[in-house]
């Protein structure tokens, strides 16, 4: 284990997330569950069916199905839309999860042609969509766009994109892995946002902190067909209840705290931006997640953060991403862990960070 990661893991407090991902995360979710409650079996049973129905209502859709992973859920949604469409072309952002984190699964497994829409360092726009030279069957929209700091279009921009797609017989799919985190910024319910989309995927382990699992929601015909594809993908495990129960538990625990996490992110980002040679992207976060960029070489920042974490007992990060000779960054998502840090301690840690960034200039 490298020194930065070791100092982060050993820090008493962490700026980001909800705490360490230990077995206790599952144990807590099962505490109030009746020992006699029956397991789900191959996608059937009240434990999974009740949760699917609950999430369909939350997302404002006819039906929903639980998947062990969002990767599986989204590839299947796009496969269904392209099977029903006039072509097999799907458009998404150049830094979409499907493009950079899934080993080309949607292309290799489903023979879908992908179109990279817009530029990698910004959100795509309606104008980008209008300029496509060849027709597409489906547009995937990620809210927020994680790889560029969790940026979001305005709700009006979303409505315009959705309307254009419907007028041109293009299905719109929502990569809502972090949809819950968008609600405070938009000041909308999940159902209001999802009304702009034909299909929706949401995650239960990212902002909510569950074990694993995802929901795909849409009209009944989509969900019926997705269950067939789920079986084909091997997603119908004999039992999914550890994932389902933890998803429900942490949804109830944390959905009401999203505004608090968002406000914490704005406070923390402000402190980063006061430090020499540091800026956040976006400068003012629009969700509880943002990126922190340092205008110094990665090795130099690693040394600064390692010592700072050891001396202050506050973990900033355990990993830095290199962007060339003189820039590096990390991603930060605010959650329950931040509230456990005494305010005077984290403010003092930022003052010390600024001092050390100045000294190394």
PDB file of N, CA and C in Angstrom, residues 182-247:
ATOM      1  N   UNK A 182     -28.787  14.807  -7.299  1.00  0.00           N
ATOM      2  CA  UNK A 182     -29.181  15.963  -8.122  1.00  0.00           C
ATOM      3  C   UNK A 182     -30.415  16.679  -7.587  1.00  0.00           C
ATOM      4  N   UNK A 183     -31.182  16.016  -6.732  1.00  0.00           N
ATOM      5  CA  UNK A 183     -32.491  16.543  -6.343  1.00  0.00           C
ATOM      6  C   UNK A 183     -32.426  17.923  -5.685  1.00  0.00           C
ATOM      7  N   UNK A 184     -31.456  18.194  -4.776  1.00  0.00           N
ATOM      8  CA  UNK A 184     -31.439  19.527  -4.156  1.00  0.00           C
ATOM      9  C   UNK A 184     -31.169  20.647  -5.156  1.00  0.00           C
ATOM     10  N   UNK A 185     -30.275  20.421  -6.103  1.00  0.00           N
ATOM     11  CA  UNK A 185     -29.940  21.465  -7.082  1.00  0.00           C
ATOM     12  C   UNK A 185     -31.133  21.778  -7.976  1.00  0.00           C
ATOM     13  N   UNK A 186     -31.794  20.742  -8.458  1.00  0.00           N
ATOM     14  CA  UNK A 186     -32.945  20.953  -9.331  1.00  0.00           C
ATOM     15  C   UNK A 186     -34.193  21.371  -8.551  1.00  0.00           C
ATOM     16  N   UNK A 187     -34.208  21.062  -7.258  1.00  0.00           N
ATOM     17  CA  UNK A 187     -35.397  21.307  -6.442  1.00  0.00           C
ATOM     18  C   UNK A 187     -36.619  20.644  -7.068  1.00  0.00           C
ATOM     19  N   UNK A 188     -36.416  19.415  -7.507  1.00  0.00           N
ATOM     20  CA  UNK A 188     -37.457  18.610  -8.127  1.00  0.00           C
ATOM     21  C   UNK A 188     -37.488  17.236  -7.467  1.00  0.00           C
ATOM     22  N   UNK A 189     -38.619  16.549  -7.584  1.00  0.00           N
ATOM     23  CA  UNK A 189     -38.671  15.159  -7.133  1.00  0.00           C
ATOM     24  C   UNK A 189     -37.996  14.281  -8.179  1.00  0.00           C
ATOM     25  N   UNK A 190     -37.647  13.077  -7.768  1.00  0.00           N
ATOM     26  CA  UNK A 190     -37.078  12.127  -8.725  1.00  0.00           C
ATOM     27  C   UNK A 190     -38.052  11.868  -9.863  1.00  0.00           C
ATOM     28  N   UNK A 191     -39.333  11.755  -9.552  1.00  0.00           N
ATOM     29  CA  UNK A 191     -40.343  11.492 -10.584  1.00  0.00           C
ATOM     30  C   UNK A 191     -40.429  12.640 -11.586  1.00  0.00           C
ATOM     31  N   UNK A 192     -40.305  13.875 -11.112  1.00  0.00           N
ATOM     32  CA  UNK A 192     -40.356  15.026 -12.023  1.00  0.00           C
ATOM     33  C   UNK A 192     -39.189  15.001 -13.003  1.00  0.00           C
ATOM     34  N   UNK A 193     -38.015  14.668 -12.525  1.00  0.00           N
ATOM     35  CA  UNK A 193     -36.855  14.583 -13.415  1.00  0.00           C
ATOM     36  C   UNK A 193     -37.011  13.405 -14.378  1.00  0.00           C
ATOM     37  N   UNK A 194     -37.440  12.275 -13.848  1.00  0.00           N
ATOM     38  CA  UNK A 194     -37.547  11.061 -14.662  1.00  0.00           C
ATOM     39  C   UNK A 194     -38.659  11.142 -15.707  1.00  0.00           C
ATOM     40  N   UNK A 195     -39.582  12.074 -15.546  1.00  0.00           N
ATOM     41  CA  UNK A 195     -40.657  12.222 -16.529  1.00  0.00           C
ATOM     42  C   UNK A 195     -40.106  12.640 -17.893  1.00  0.00           C
ATOM     43  N   UNK A 196     -38.872  13.139 -17.924  1.00  0.00           N
ATOM     44  CA  UNK A 196     -38.250  13.559 -19.177  1.00  0.00           C
ATOM     45  C   UNK A 196     -37.578  12.402 -19.914  1.00  0.00           C
ATOM     46  N   UNK A 197     -37.606  11.210 -19.295  1.00  0.00           N
ATOM     47  CA  UNK A 197     -36.854  10.067 -19.833  1.00  0.00           C
ATOM     48  C   UNK A 197     -37.770   8.865 -20.068  1.00  0.00           C
ATOM     49  N   UNK A 198     -37.396   8.061 -21.073  1.00  0.00           N
ATOM     50  CA  UNK A 198     -38.151   6.847 -21.383  1.00  0.00           C
ATOM     51  C   UNK A 198     -37.732   5.678 -20.500  1.00  0.00           C
ATOM     52  N   UNK A 199     -36.486   5.677 -20.086  1.00  0.00           N
ATOM     53  CA  UNK A 199     -35.989   4.651 -19.169  1.00  0.00           C
ATOM     54  C   UNK A 199     -34.999   5.292 -18.219  1.00  0.00           C
ATOM     55  N   UNK A 200     -34.902   4.704 -17.034  1.00  0.00           N
ATOM     56  CA  UNK A 200     -34.109   5.307 -15.953  1.00  0.00           C
ATOM     57  C   UNK A 200     -33.357   4.221 -15.199  1.00  0.00           C
ATOM     58  N   UNK A 201     -32.072   4.462 -14.960  1.00  0.00           N
ATOM     59  CA  UNK A 201     -31.291   3.598 -14.074  1.00  0.00           C
ATOM     60  C   UNK A 201     -30.866   4.414 -12.864  1.00  0.00           C
ATOM     61  N   UNK A 202     -30.992   3.827 -11.670  1.00  0.00           N
ATOM     62  CA  UNK A 202     -30.483   4.457 -10.451  1.00  0.00           C
ATOM     63  C   UNK A 202     -29.666   3.443  -9.662  1.00  0.00           C
ATOM     64  N   UNK A 203     -28.691   3.952  -8.930  1.00  0.00           N
ATOM     65  CA  UNK A 203     -27.808   3.114  -8.121  1.00  0.00           C
ATOM     66  C   UNK A 203     -28.145   3.262  -6.642  1.00  0.00           C
ATOM     67  N   UNK A 204     -27.787   2.240  -5.875  1.00  0.00           N
ATOM     68  CA  UNK A 204     -28.027   2.278  -4.429  1.00  0.00           C
ATOM     69  C   UNK A 204     -26.753   2.160  -3.598  1.00  0.00           C
ATOM     70  N   UNK A 205     -25.584   2.152  -4.260  1.00  0.00           N
ATOM     71  CA  UNK A 205     -24.357   2.068  -3.472  1.00  0.00           C
ATOM     72  C   UNK A 205     -23.494   3.319  -3.572  1.00  0.00           C
ATOM     73  N   UNK A 206     -23.767   4.208  -4.491  1.00  0.00           N
ATOM     74  CA  UNK A 206     -22.933   5.401  -4.640  1.00  0.00           C
ATOM     75  C   UNK A 206     -23.300   6.427  -3.569  1.00  0.00           C
ATOM     76  N   UNK A 207     -24.183   7.349  -3.870  1.00  0.00           N
ATOM     77  CA  UNK A 207     -24.535   8.363  -2.884  1.00  0.00           C
ATOM     78  C   UNK A 207     -25.264   7.826  -1.669  1.00  0.00           C
ATOM     79  N   UNK A 208     -25.968   6.705  -1.842  1.00  0.00           N
ATOM     80  CA  UNK A 208     -26.745   6.149  -0.731  1.00  0.00           C
ATOM     81  C   UNK A 208     -25.926   5.221   0.157  1.00  0.00           C
ATOM     82  N   UNK A 209     -24.865   4.621  -0.388  1.00  0.00           N
ATOM     83  CA  UNK A 209     -23.976   3.809   0.434  1.00  0.00           C
ATOM     84  C   UNK A 209     -24.436   2.397   0.715  1.00  0.00           C
ATOM     85  N   UNK A 210     -25.298   1.828  -0.126  1.00  0.00           N
ATOM     86  CA  UNK A 210     -25.694   0.436   0.040  1.00  0.00           C
ATOM     87  C   UNK A 210     -24.593  -0.519  -0.376  1.00  0.00           C
ATOM     88  N   UNK A 211     -24.893  -1.812  -0.366  1.00  0.00           N
ATOM     89  CA  UNK A 211     -23.891  -2.818  -0.706  1.00  0.00           C
ATOM     90  C   UNK A 211     -23.628  -2.830  -2.206  1.00  0.00           C
ATOM     91  N   UNK A 212     -24.662  -2.982  -2.986  1.00  0.00           N
ATOM     92  CA  UNK A 212     -24.601  -2.992  -4.452  1.00  0.00           C
ATOM     93  C   UNK A 212     -26.040  -3.028  -4.938  1.00  0.00           C
ATOM     94  N   UNK A 213     -26.213  -2.850  -6.227  1.00  0.00           N
ATOM     95  CA  UNK A 213     -27.549  -2.992  -6.793  1.00  0.00           C
ATOM     96  C   UNK A 213     -28.040  -1.767  -7.507  1.00  0.00           C
ATOM     97  N   UNK A 214     -28.991  -2.010  -8.425  1.00  0.00           N
ATOM     98  CA  UNK A 214     -29.516  -0.944  -9.274  1.00  0.00           C
ATOM     99  C   UNK A 214     -30.965  -1.240  -9.616  1.00  0.00           C
ATOM    100  N   UNK A 215     -31.664  -0.205  -9.996  1.00  0.00           N
ATOM    101  CA  UNK A 215     -33.036  -0.331 -10.501  1.00  0.00           C
ATOM    102  C   UNK A 215     -33.075   0.218 -11.920  1.00  0.00           C
ATOM    103  N   UNK A 216     -33.770  -0.524 -12.797  1.00  0.00           N
ATOM    104  CA  UNK A 216     -34.117  -0.024 -14.122  1.00  0.00           C
ATOM    105  C   UNK A 216     -35.621   0.170 -14.127  1.00  0.00           C
ATOM    106  N   UNK A 217     -36.065   1.366 -14.515  1.00  0.00           N
ATOM    107  CA  UNK A 217     -37.489   1.679 -14.489  1.00  0.00           C
ATOM    108  C   UNK A 217     -37.934   2.234 -15.835  1.00  0.00           C
ATOM    109  N   UNK A 218     -39.191   1.975 -16.174  1.00  0.00           N
ATOM    110  CA  UNK A 218     -39.760   2.457 -17.425  1.00  0.00           C
ATOM    111  C   UNK A 218     -41.173   1.939 -17.576  1.00  0.00           C
ATOM    112  N   UNK A 219     -41.661   1.869 -18.817  1.00  0.00           N
ATOM    113  CA  UNK A 219     -43.008   1.324 -18.990  1.00  0.00           C
ATOM    114  C   UNK A 219     -42.978  -0.199 -18.839  1.00  0.00           C
ATOM    115  N   UNK A 220     -44.156  -0.781 -18.708  1.00  0.00           N
ATOM    116  CA  UNK A 220     -44.245  -2.199 -18.377  1.00  0.00           C
ATOM    117  C   UNK A 220     -43.601  -3.082 -19.440  1.00  0.00           C
ATOM    118  N   UNK A 221     -43.780  -2.727 -20.711  1.00  0.00           N
ATOM    119  CA  UNK A 221     -43.219  -3.561 -21.777  1.00  0.00           C
ATOM    120  C   UNK A 221     -41.699  -3.574 -21.733  1.00  0.00           C
ATOM    121  N   UNK A 222     -41.083  -2.415 -21.443  1.00  0.00           N
ATOM    122  CA  UNK A 222     -39.624  -2.365 -21.312  1.00  0.00           C
ATOM    123  C   UNK A 222     -39.152  -3.265 -20.186  1.00  0.00           C
ATOM    124  N   UNK A 223     -39.826  -3.181 -19.048  1.00  0.00           N
ATOM    125  CA  UNK A 223     -39.391  -3.949 -17.880  1.00  0.00           C
ATOM    126  C   UNK A 223     -39.606  -5.443 -18.106  1.00  0.00           C
ATOM    127  N   UNK A 224     -40.711  -5.811 -18.735  1.00  0.00           N
ATOM    128  CA  UNK A 224     -40.940  -7.229 -19.031  1.00  0.00           C
ATOM    129  C   UNK A 224     -39.824  -7.779 -19.913  1.00  0.00           C
ATOM    130  N   UNK A 225     -39.437  -7.019 -20.912  1.00  0.00           N
ATOM    131  CA  UNK A 225     -38.378  -7.472 -21.814  1.00  0.00           C
ATOM    132  C   UNK A 225     -37.025  -7.471 -21.116  1.00  0.00           C
ATOM    133  N   UNK A 226     -36.814  -6.493 -20.226  1.00  0.00           N
ATOM    134  CA  UNK A 226     -35.526  -6.424 -19.534  1.00  0.00           C
ATOM    135  C   UNK A 226     -35.320  -7.622 -18.608  1.00  0.00           C
ATOM    136  N   UNK A 227     -36.417  -8.176 -18.093  1.00  0.00           N
ATOM    137  CA  UNK A 227     -36.292  -9.352 -17.225  1.00  0.00           C
ATOM    138  C   UNK A 227     -35.789 -10.556 -18.009  1.00  0.00           C
ATOM    139  N   UNK A 228     -36.161 -10.658 -19.271  1.00  0.00           N
ATOM    140  CA  UNK A 228     -35.656 -11.746 -20.116  1.00  0.00           C
ATOM    141  C   UNK A 228     -34.154 -11.568 -20.330  1.00  0.00           C
ATOM    142  N   UNK A 229     -33.753 -10.329 -20.613  1.00  0.00           N
ATOM    143  CA  UNK A 229     -32.337 -10.056 -20.814  1.00  0.00           C
ATOM    144  C   UNK A 229     -31.548 -10.211 -19.511  1.00  0.00           C
ATOM    145  N   UNK A 230     -32.163  -9.894 -18.410  1.00  0.00           N
ATOM    146  CA  UNK A 230     -31.508 -10.087 -17.112  1.00  0.00           C
ATOM    147  C   UNK A 230     -31.165 -11.557 -16.913  1.00  0.00           C
ATOM    148  N   UNK A 231     -32.082 -12.443 -17.271  1.00  0.00           N
ATOM    149  CA  UNK A 231     -31.821 -13.881 -17.178  1.00  0.00           C
ATOM    150  C   UNK A 231     -30.694 -14.274 -18.125  1.00  0.00           C
ATOM    151  N   UNK A 232     -30.710 -13.727 -19.327  1.00  0.00           N
ATOM    152  CA  UNK A 232     -29.657 -14.046 -20.306  1.00  0.00           C
ATOM    153  C   UNK A 232     -28.280 -13.599 -19.824  1.00  0.00           C
ATOM    154  N   UNK A 233     -28.247 -12.491 -19.094  1.00  0.00           N
ATOM    155  CA  UNK A 233     -26.980 -11.960 -18.587  1.00  0.00           C
ATOM    156  C   UNK A 233     -26.515 -12.655 -17.303  1.00  0.00           C
ATOM    157  N   UNK A 234     -27.313 -13.552 -16.762  1.00  0.00           N
ATOM    158  CA  UNK A 234     -26.949 -14.186 -15.503  1.00  0.00           C
ATOM    159  C   UNK A 234     -27.227 -13.316 -14.297  1.00  0.00           C
ATOM    160  N   UNK A 235     -28.124 -12.337 -14.477  1.00  0.00           N
ATOM    161  CA  UNK A 235     -28.427 -11.428 -13.376  1.00  0.00           C
ATOM    162  C   UNK A 235     -29.469 -11.934 -12.411  1.00  0.00           C
ATOM    163  N   UNK A 236     -30.154 -13.026 -12.766  1.00  0.00           N
ATOM    164  CA  UNK A 236     -31.140 -13.614 -11.863  1.00  0.00           C
ATOM    165  C   UNK A 236     -30.448 -14.578 -10.910  1.00  0.00           C
ATOM    166  N   UNK A 237     -29.726 -14.031  -9.944  1.00  0.00           N
ATOM    167  CA  UNK A 237     -29.133 -14.881  -8.914  1.00  0.00           C
ATOM    168  C   UNK A 237     -30.248 -15.553  -8.129  1.00  0.00           C
ATOM    169  N   UNK A 238     -29.956 -16.675  -7.519  1.00  0.00           N
ATOM    170  CA  UNK A 238     -31.013 -17.367  -6.782  1.00  0.00           C
ATOM    171  C   UNK A 238     -31.608 -16.456  -5.715  1.00  0.00           C
ATOM    172  N   UNK A 239     -30.768 -15.579  -5.125  1.00  0.00           N
ATOM    173  CA  UNK A 239     -31.273 -14.603  -4.150  1.00  0.00           C
ATOM    174  C   UNK A 239     -30.484 -13.308  -4.270  1.00  0.00           C
ATOM    175  N   UNK A 240     -31.203 -12.207  -4.236  1.00  0.00           N
ATOM    176  CA  UNK A 240     -30.584 -10.881  -4.263  1.00  0.00           C
ATOM    177  C   UNK A 240     -30.902 -10.081  -2.993  1.00  0.00           C
ATOM    178  N   UNK A 241     -31.515 -10.741  -1.998  1.00  0.00           N
ATOM    179  CA  UNK A 241     -32.032  -9.988  -0.862  1.00  0.00           C
ATOM    180  C   UNK A 241     -30.983  -9.201  -0.077  1.00  0.00           C
ATOM    181  N   UNK A 242     -29.691  -9.642   0.038  1.00  0.00           N
ATOM    182  CA  UNK A 242     -28.750  -8.776   0.757  1.00  0.00           C
ATOM    183  C   UNK A 242     -28.605  -7.410   0.094  1.00  0.00           C
ATOM    184  N   UNK A 243     -28.651  -7.390  -1.235  1.00  0.00           N
ATOM    185  CA  UNK A 243     -28.547  -6.137  -1.976  1.00  0.00           C
ATOM    186  C   UNK A 243     -29.853  -5.348  -1.896  1.00  0.00           C
ATOM    187  N   UNK A 244     -30.966  -6.044  -2.010  1.00  0.00           N
ATOM    188  CA  UNK A 244     -32.269  -5.373  -1.973  1.00  0.00           C
ATOM    189  C   UNK A 244     -32.512  -4.739  -0.606  1.00  0.00           C
ATOM    190  N   UNK A 245     -32.294  -5.512   0.450  1.00  0.00           N
ATOM    191  CA  UNK A 245     -32.556  -4.995   1.792  1.00  0.00           C
ATOM    192  C   UNK A 245     -31.640  -3.839   2.148  1.00  0.00           C
ATOM    193  N   UNK A 246     -30.368  -3.935   1.750  1.00  0.00           N
ATOM    194  CA  UNK A 246     -29.453  -2.823   2.049  1.00  0.00           C
ATOM    195  C   UNK A 246     -29.798  -1.604   1.203  1.00  0.00           C
ATOM    196  N   UNK A 247     -30.256  -1.830  -0.018  1.00  0.00           N
ATOM    197  CA  UNK A 247     -30.666  -0.705  -0.869  1.00  0.00           C
ATOM    198  C   UNK A 247     -31.830   0.042  -0.250  1.00  0.00           C
TER     199      UNK A 247
END
